[in-house]
PDB file of C-alpha atoms and ligand atoms in Angstrom:
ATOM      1  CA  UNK A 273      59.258 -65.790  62.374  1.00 90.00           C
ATOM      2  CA  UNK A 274      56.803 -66.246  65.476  1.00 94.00           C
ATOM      3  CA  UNK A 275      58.621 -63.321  66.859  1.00 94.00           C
ATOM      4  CA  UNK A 276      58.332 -60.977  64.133  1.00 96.00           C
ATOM      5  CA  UNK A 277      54.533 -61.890  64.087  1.00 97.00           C
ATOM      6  CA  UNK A 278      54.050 -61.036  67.859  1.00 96.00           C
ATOM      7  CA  UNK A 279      55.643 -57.561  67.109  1.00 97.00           C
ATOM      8  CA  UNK A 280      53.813 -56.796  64.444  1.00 98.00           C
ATOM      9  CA  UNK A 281      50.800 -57.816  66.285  1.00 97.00           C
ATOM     10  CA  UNK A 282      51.500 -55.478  68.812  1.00 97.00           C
ATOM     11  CA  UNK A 283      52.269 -52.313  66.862  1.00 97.00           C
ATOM     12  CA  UNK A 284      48.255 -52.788  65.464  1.00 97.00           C
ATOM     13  CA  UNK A 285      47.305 -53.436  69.367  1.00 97.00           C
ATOM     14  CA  UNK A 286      48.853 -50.573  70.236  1.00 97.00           C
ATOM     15  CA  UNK A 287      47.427 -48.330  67.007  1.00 97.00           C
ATOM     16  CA  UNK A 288      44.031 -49.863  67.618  1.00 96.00           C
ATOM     17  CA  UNK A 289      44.434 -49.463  71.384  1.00 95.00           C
ATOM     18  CA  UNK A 290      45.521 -45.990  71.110  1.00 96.00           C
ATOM     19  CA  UNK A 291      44.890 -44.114  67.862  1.00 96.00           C
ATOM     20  CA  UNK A 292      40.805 -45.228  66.977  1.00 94.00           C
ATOM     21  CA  UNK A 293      39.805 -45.463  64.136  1.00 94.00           C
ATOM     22  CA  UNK A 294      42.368 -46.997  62.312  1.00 96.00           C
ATOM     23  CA  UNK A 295      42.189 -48.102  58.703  1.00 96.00           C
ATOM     24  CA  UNK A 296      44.793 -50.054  56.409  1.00 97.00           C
ATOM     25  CA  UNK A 297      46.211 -49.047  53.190  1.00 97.00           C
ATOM     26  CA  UNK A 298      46.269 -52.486  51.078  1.00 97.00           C
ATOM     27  CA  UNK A 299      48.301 -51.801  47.855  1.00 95.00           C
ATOM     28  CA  UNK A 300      47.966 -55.615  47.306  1.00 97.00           C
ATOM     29  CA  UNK A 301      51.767 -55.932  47.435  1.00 95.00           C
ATOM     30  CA  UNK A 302      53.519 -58.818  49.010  1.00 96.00           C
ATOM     31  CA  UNK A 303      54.271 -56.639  52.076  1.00 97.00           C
ATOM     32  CA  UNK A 304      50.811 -55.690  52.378  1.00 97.00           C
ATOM     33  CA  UNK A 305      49.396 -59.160  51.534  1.00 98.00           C
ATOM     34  CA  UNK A 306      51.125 -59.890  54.925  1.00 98.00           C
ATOM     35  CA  UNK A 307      49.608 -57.513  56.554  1.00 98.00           C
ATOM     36  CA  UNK A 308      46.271 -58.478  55.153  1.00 98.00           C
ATOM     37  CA  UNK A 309      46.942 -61.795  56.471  1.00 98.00           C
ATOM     38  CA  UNK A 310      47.870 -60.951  59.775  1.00 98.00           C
ATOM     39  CA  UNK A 311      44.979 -58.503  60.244  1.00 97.00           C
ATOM     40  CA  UNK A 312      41.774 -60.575  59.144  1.00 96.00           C
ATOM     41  CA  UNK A 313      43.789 -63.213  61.350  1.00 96.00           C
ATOM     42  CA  UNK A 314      44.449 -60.984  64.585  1.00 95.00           C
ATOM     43  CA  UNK A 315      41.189 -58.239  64.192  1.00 92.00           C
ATOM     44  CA  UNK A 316      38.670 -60.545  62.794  1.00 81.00           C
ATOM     45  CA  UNK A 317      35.949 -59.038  64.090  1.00 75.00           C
ATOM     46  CA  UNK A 318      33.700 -55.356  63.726  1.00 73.00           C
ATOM     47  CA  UNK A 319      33.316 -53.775  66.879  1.00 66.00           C
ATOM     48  CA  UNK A 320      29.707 -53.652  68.089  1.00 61.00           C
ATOM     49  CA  UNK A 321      27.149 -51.653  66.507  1.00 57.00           C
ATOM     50  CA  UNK A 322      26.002 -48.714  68.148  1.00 56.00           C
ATOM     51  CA  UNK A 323      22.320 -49.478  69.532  1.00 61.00           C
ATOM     52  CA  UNK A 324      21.520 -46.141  70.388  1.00 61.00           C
ATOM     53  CA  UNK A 325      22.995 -42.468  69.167  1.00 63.00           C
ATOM     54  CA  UNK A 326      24.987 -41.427  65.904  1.00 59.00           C
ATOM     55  CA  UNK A 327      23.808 -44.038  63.236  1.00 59.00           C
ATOM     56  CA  UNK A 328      21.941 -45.713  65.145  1.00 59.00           C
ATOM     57  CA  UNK A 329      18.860 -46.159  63.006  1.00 65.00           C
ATOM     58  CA  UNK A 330      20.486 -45.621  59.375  1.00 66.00           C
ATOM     59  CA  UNK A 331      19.764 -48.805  57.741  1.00 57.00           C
ATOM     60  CA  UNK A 332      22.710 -48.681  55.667  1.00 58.00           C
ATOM     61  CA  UNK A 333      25.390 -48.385  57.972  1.00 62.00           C
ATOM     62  CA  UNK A 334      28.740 -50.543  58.030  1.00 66.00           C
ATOM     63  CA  UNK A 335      29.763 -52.548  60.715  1.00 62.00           C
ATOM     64  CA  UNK A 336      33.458 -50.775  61.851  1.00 80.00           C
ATOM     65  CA  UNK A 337      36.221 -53.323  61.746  1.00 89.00           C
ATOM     66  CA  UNK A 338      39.055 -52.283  64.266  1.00 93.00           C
ATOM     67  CA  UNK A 339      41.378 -51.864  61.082  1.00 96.00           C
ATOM     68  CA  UNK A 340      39.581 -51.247  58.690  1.00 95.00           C
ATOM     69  CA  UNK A 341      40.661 -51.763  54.897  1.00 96.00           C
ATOM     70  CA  UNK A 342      40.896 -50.578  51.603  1.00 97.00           C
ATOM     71  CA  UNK A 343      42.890 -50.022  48.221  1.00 98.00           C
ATOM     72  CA  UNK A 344      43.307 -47.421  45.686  1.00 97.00           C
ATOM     73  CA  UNK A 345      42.057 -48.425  42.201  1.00 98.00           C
ATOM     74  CA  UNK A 346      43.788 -45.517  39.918  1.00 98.00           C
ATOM     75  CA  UNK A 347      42.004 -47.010  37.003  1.00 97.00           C
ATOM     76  CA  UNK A 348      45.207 -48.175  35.643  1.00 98.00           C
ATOM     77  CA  UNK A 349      46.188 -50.991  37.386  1.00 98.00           C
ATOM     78  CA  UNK A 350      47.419 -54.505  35.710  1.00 97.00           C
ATOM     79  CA  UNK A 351      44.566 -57.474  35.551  1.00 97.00           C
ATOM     80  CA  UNK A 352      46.732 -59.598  37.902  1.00 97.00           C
ATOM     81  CA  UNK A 353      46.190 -57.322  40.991  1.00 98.00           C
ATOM     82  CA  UNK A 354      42.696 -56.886  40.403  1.00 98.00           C
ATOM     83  CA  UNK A 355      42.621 -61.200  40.165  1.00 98.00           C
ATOM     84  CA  UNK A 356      44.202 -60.844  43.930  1.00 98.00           C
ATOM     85  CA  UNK A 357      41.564 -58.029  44.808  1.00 98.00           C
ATOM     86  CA  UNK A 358      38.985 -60.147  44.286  1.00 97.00           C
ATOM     87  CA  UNK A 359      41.050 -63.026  46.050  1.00 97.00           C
ATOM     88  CA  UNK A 360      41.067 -61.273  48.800  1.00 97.00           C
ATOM     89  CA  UNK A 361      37.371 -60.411  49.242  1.00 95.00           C
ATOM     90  CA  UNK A 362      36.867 -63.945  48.172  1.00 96.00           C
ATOM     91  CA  UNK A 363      39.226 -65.510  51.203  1.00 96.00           C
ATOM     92  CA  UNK A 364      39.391 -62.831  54.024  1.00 95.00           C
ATOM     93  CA  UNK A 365      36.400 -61.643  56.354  1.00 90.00           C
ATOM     94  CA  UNK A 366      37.596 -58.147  56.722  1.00 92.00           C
ATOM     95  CA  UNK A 367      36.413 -56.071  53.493  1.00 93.00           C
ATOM     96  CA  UNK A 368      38.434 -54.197  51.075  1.00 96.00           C
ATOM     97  CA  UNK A 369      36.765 -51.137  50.533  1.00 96.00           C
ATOM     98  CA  UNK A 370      37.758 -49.636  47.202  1.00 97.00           C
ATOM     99  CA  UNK A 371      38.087 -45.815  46.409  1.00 98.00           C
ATOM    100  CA  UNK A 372      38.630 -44.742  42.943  1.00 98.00           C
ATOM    101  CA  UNK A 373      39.849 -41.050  41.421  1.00 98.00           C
ATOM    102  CA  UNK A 374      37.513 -37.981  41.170  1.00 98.00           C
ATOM    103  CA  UNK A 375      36.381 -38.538  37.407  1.00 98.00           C
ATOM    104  CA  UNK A 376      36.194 -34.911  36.629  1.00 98.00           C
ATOM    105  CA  UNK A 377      39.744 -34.328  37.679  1.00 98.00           C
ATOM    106  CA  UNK A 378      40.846 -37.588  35.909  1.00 98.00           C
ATOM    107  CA  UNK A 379      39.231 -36.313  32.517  1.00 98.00           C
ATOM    108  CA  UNK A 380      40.719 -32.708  33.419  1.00 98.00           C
ATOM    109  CA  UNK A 381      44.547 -34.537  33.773  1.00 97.00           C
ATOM    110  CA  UNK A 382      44.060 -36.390  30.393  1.00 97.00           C
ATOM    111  CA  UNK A 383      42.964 -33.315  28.454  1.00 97.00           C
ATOM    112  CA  UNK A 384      46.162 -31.534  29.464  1.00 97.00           C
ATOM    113  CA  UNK A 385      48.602 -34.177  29.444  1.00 97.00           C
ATOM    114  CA  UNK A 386      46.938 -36.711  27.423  1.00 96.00           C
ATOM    115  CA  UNK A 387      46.547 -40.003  28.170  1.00 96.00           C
ATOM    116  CA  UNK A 388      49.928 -41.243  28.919  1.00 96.00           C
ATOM    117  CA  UNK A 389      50.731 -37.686  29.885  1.00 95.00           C
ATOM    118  CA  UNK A 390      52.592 -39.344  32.699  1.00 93.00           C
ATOM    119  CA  UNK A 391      55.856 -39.890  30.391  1.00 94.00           C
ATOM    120  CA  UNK A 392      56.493 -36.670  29.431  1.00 92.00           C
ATOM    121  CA  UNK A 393      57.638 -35.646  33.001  1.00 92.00           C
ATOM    122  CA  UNK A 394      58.511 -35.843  36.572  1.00 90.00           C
ATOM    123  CA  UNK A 395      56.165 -33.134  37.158  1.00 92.00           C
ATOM    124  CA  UNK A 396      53.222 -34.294  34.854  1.00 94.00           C
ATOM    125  CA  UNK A 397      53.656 -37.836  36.359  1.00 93.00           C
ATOM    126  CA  UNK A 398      53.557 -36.425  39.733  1.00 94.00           C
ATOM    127  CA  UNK A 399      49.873 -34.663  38.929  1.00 96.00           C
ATOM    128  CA  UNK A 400      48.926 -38.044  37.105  1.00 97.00           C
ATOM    129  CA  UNK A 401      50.005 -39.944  40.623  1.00 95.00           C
ATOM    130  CA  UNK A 402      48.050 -36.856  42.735  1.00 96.00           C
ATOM    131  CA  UNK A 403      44.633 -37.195  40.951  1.00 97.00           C
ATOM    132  CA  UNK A 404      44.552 -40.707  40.921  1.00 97.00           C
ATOM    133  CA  UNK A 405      46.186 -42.059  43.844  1.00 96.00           C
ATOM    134  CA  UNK A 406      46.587 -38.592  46.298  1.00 96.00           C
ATOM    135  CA  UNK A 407      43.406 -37.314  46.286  1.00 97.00           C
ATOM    136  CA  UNK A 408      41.309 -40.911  47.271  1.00 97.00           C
ATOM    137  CA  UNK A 409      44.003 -41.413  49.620  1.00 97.00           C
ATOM    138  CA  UNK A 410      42.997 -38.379  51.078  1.00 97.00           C
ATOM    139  CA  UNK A 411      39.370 -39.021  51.079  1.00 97.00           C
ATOM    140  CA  UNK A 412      40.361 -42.679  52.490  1.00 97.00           C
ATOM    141  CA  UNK A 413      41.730 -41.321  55.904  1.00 97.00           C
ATOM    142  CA  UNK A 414      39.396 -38.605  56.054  1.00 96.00           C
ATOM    143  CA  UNK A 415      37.967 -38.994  59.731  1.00 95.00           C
ATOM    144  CA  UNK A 416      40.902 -41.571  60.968  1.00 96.00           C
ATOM    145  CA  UNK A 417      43.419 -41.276  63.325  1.00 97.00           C
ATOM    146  CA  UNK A 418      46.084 -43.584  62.476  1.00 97.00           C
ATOM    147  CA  UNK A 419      46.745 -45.452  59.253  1.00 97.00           C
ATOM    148  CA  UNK A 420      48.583 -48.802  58.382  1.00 98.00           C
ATOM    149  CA  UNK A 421      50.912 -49.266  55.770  1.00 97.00           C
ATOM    150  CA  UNK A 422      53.798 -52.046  54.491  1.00 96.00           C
ATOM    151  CA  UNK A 423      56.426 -49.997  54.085  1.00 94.00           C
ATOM    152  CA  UNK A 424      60.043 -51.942  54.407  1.00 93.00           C
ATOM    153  CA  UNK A 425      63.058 -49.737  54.947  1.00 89.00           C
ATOM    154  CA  UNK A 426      65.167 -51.149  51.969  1.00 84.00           C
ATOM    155  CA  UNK A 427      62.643 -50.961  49.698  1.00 78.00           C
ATOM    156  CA  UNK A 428      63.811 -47.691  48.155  1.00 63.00           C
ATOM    157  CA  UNK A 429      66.365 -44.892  49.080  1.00 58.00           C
ATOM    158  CA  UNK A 430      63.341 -42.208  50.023  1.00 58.00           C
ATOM    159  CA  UNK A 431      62.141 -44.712  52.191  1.00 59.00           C
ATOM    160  CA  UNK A 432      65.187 -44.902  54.739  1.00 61.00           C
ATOM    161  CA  UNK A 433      63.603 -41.793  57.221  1.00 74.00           C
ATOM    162  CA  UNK A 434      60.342 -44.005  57.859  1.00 82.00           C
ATOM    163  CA  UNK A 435      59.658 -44.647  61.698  1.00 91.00           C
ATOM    164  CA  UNK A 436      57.371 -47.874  63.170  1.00 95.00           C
ATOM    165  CA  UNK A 437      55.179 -45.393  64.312  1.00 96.00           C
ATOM    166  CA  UNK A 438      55.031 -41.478  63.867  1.00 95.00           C
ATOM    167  CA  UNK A 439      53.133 -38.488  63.586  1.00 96.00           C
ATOM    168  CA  UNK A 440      52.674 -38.357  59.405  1.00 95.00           C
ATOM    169  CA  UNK A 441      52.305 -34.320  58.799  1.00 94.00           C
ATOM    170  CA  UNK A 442      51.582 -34.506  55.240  1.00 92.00           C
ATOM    171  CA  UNK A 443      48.035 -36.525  56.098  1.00 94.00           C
ATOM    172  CA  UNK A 444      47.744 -35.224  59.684  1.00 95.00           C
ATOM    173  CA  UNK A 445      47.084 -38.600  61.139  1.00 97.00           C
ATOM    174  CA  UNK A 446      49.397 -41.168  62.652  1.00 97.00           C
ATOM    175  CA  UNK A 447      51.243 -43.846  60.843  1.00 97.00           C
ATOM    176  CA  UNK A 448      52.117 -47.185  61.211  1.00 97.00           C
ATOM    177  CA  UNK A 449      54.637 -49.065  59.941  1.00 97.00           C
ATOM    178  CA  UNK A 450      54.900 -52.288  61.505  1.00 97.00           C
ATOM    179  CA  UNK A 451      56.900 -54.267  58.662  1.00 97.00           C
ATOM    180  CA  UNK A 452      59.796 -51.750  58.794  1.00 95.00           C
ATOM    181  CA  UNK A 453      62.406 -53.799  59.622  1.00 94.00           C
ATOM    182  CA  UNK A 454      61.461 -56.954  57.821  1.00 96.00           C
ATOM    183  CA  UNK A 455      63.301 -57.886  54.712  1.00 94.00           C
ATOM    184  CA  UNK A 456      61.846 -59.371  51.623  1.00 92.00           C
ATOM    185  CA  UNK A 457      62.926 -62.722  52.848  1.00 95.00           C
ATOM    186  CA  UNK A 458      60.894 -62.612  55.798  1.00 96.00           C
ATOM    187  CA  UNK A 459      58.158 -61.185  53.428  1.00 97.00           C
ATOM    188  CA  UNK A 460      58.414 -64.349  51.546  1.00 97.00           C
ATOM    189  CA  UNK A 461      58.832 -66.733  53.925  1.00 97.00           C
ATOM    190  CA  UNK A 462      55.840 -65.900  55.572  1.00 98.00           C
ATOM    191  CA  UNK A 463      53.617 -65.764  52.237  1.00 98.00           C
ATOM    192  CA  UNK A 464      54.544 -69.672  51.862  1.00 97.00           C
ATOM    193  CA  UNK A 465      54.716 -70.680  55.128  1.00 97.00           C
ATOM    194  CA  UNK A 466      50.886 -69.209  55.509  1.00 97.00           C
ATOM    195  CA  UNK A 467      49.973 -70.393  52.092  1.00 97.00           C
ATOM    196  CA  UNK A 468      48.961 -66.446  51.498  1.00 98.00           C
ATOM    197  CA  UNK A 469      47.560 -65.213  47.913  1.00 98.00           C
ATOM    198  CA  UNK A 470      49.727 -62.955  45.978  1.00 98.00           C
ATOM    199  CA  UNK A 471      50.089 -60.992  42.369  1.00 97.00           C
ATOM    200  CA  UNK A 472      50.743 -63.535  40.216  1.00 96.00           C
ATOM    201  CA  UNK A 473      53.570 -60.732  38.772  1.00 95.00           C
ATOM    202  CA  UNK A 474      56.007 -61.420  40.823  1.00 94.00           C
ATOM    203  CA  UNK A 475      55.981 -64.910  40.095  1.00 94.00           C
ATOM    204  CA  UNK A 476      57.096 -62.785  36.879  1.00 92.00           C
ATOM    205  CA  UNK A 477      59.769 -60.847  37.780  1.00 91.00           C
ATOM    206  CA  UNK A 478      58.379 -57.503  38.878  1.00 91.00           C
ATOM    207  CA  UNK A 479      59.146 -57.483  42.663  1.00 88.00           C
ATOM    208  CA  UNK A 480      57.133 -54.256  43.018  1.00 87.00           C
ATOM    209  CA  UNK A 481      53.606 -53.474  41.817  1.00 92.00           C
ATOM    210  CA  UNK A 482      51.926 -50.511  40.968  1.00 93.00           C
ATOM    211  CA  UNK A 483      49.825 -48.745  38.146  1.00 96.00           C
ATOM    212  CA  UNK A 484      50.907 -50.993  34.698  1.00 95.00           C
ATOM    213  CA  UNK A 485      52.179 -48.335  32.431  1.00 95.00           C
ATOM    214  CA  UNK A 486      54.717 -47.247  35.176  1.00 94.00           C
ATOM    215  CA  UNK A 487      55.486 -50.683  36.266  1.00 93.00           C
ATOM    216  CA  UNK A 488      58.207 -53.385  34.327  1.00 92.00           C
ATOM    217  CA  UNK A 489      59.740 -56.196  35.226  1.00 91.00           C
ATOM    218  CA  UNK A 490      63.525 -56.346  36.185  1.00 90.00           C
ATOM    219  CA  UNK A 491      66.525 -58.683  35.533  1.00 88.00           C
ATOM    220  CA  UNK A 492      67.860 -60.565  38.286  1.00 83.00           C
ATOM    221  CA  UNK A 493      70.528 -57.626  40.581  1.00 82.00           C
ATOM    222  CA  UNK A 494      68.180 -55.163  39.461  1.00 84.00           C
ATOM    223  CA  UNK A 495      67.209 -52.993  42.453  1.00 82.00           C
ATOM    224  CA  UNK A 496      63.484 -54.275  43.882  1.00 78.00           C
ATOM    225  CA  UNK A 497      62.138 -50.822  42.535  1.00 80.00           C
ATOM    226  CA  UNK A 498      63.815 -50.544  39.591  1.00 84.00           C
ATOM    227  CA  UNK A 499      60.756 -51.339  37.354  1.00 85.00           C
ATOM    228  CA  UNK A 500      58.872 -48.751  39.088  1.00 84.00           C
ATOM    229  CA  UNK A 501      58.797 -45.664  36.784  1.00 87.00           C
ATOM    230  CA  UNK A 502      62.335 -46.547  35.222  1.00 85.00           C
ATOM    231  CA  UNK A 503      62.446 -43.506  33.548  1.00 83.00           C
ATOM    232  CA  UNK A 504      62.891 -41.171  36.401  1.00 83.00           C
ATOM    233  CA  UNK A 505      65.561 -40.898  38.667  1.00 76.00           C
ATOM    234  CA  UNK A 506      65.655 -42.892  42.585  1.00 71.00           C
ATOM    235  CA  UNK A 507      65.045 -39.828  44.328  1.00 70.00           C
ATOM    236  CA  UNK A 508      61.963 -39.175  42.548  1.00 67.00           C
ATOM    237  CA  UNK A 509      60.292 -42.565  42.961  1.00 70.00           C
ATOM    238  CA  UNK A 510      57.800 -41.706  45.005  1.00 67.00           C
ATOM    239  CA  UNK A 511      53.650 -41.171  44.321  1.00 66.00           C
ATOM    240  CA  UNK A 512      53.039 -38.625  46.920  1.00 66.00           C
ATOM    241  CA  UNK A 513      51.875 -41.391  49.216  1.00 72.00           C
ATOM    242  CA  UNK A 514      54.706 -42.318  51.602  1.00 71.00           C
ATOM    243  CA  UNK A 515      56.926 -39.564  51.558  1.00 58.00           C
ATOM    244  CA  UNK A 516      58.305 -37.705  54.263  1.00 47.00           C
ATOM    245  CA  UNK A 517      58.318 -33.693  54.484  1.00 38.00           C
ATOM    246  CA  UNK A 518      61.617 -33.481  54.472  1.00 34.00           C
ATOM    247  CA  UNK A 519      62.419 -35.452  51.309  1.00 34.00           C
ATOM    248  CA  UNK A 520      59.302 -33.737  49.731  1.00 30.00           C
ATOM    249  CA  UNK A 521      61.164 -30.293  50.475  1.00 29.00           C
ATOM    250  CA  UNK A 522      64.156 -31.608  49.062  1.00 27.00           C
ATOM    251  CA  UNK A 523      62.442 -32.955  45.778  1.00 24.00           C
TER     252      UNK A 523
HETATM  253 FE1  SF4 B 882      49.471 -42.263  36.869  1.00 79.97          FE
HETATM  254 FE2  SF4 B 882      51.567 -43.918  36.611  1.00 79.97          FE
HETATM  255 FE3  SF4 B 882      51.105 -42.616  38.932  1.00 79.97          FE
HETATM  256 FE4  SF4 B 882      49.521 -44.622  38.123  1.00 79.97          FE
HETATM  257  S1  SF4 B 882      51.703 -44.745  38.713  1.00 79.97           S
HETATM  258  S2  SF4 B 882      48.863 -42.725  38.995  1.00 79.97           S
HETATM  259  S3  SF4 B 882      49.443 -44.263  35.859  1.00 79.97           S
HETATM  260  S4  SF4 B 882      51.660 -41.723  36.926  1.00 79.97           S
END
């Protein structure tokens, strides 16, 4: 386990060393609780405020962390994962900056689709996953040069072209990937062995988390994604967020 600590530790060395600023893309998952972990644990500290310059005298500027977090609140998530957002501002010294969805394009998506307009369609759930997830996401790594993610390779068929580290076109920044090649054991092993919060909803069968009208629990054999818009077919289980141009042309 030490090992696959030190390696992830060096990936965010080397995205920290090389691609400035860098910010992390907490989904509050068990991957990214990891992540979280080994962060605030490993890049503890903001950098130095600048004493002369840009920003200099604004009173309300932030100090920069060297990753620098955050999470996407759609406005839809399940009460257990905003319990373990607060958890984690409560516990960890690096803050989780929150962005939330443009409201005018939210209300704009509800009076065309309606509310749960998301059911009615790959495409409509696709616009539903844009507005709310796409577009802060956007704003999030606006100015950034690299971005973190916890991303594991079996986690889902459109995930299997992912790289440790690569140029991501659709965002036109770098990514990071540093849990890869871990599997969900080693995700769990090191959430006990750290003693590191987590969504209480996996204790309750749902293995991956997301907004929670797209999100069920599954029965043990299940695929780990199956309760993750269960409607739709595998190919089309992704929010817009990780997917690579080549699987988006092929969608
Ligand atoms: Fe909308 Fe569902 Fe996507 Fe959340 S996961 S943004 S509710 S379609």
């Amino acid at each position: 386990m030490q090992q696959k600590i030190d390696q992830v530790v060096a990936v965010l060395q080397q995205a920290v060393r090389d691609f400035s600023p860098v910010c992390f893309a907490n989904s509050l998952g068990a991957e990214d609780m990891v992540l979280t972990d080994i962060i605030a644990n490993h890049f503890p500290l903001p950098n130095p405020l600048p004493q002369a310059g840009e920003g200099a005298n604004d009173p309300l500027r932030e100090p920069l962390y060297p990753i620098e977090m955050f999470s996407l609140d759609t406005g839809r998530l399940p009460q257990p994962t905003y319990d373990l957002m607060q958890e984690v501002n409560d516990r960890y010294s690096v803050p989780l900056k929150v962005y939330f969805p443009d409201s005018a394009a939210v209300e704009k998506y509800v009076a065309q689709n309606g509310v749960n307009g998301f059911y009615g369609s790959v495409e409509s759930r696709k616009s539903c996953c844009f507005v709310r997830k796409v577009e802060p996401l956007r704003r999030a790594l606006r100015g950034k040069k690299a971005w973190v993610t916890g991303l594991r390779r079996d986690q889902a068929v459109t995930r299997g072209s992912q790289e440790v580290s690569a140029f991501d076109a659709d965002f036109g920044l770098q990514k990071f990937n540093p849990l890869l090649e871990w599997s969900n054991k080693d995700v769990w092993a090191y959430i006990r062995q750290c003693d590191v919060p987590y969504n209480k909803l996996h204790d309750q069968f749902y293995p991956s988390i997301g907004c929670a009208p797209c999100t069920r629990s599954i029965t043990p054999g299940e695929d780990i994604r199956a309760g993750r818009w269960w409607w739709e077919n595998p190919e089309d289980k992704e929010c817009g967020l990780h997917v690579a141009s080549r699987v988006l042309k092929r969608a």
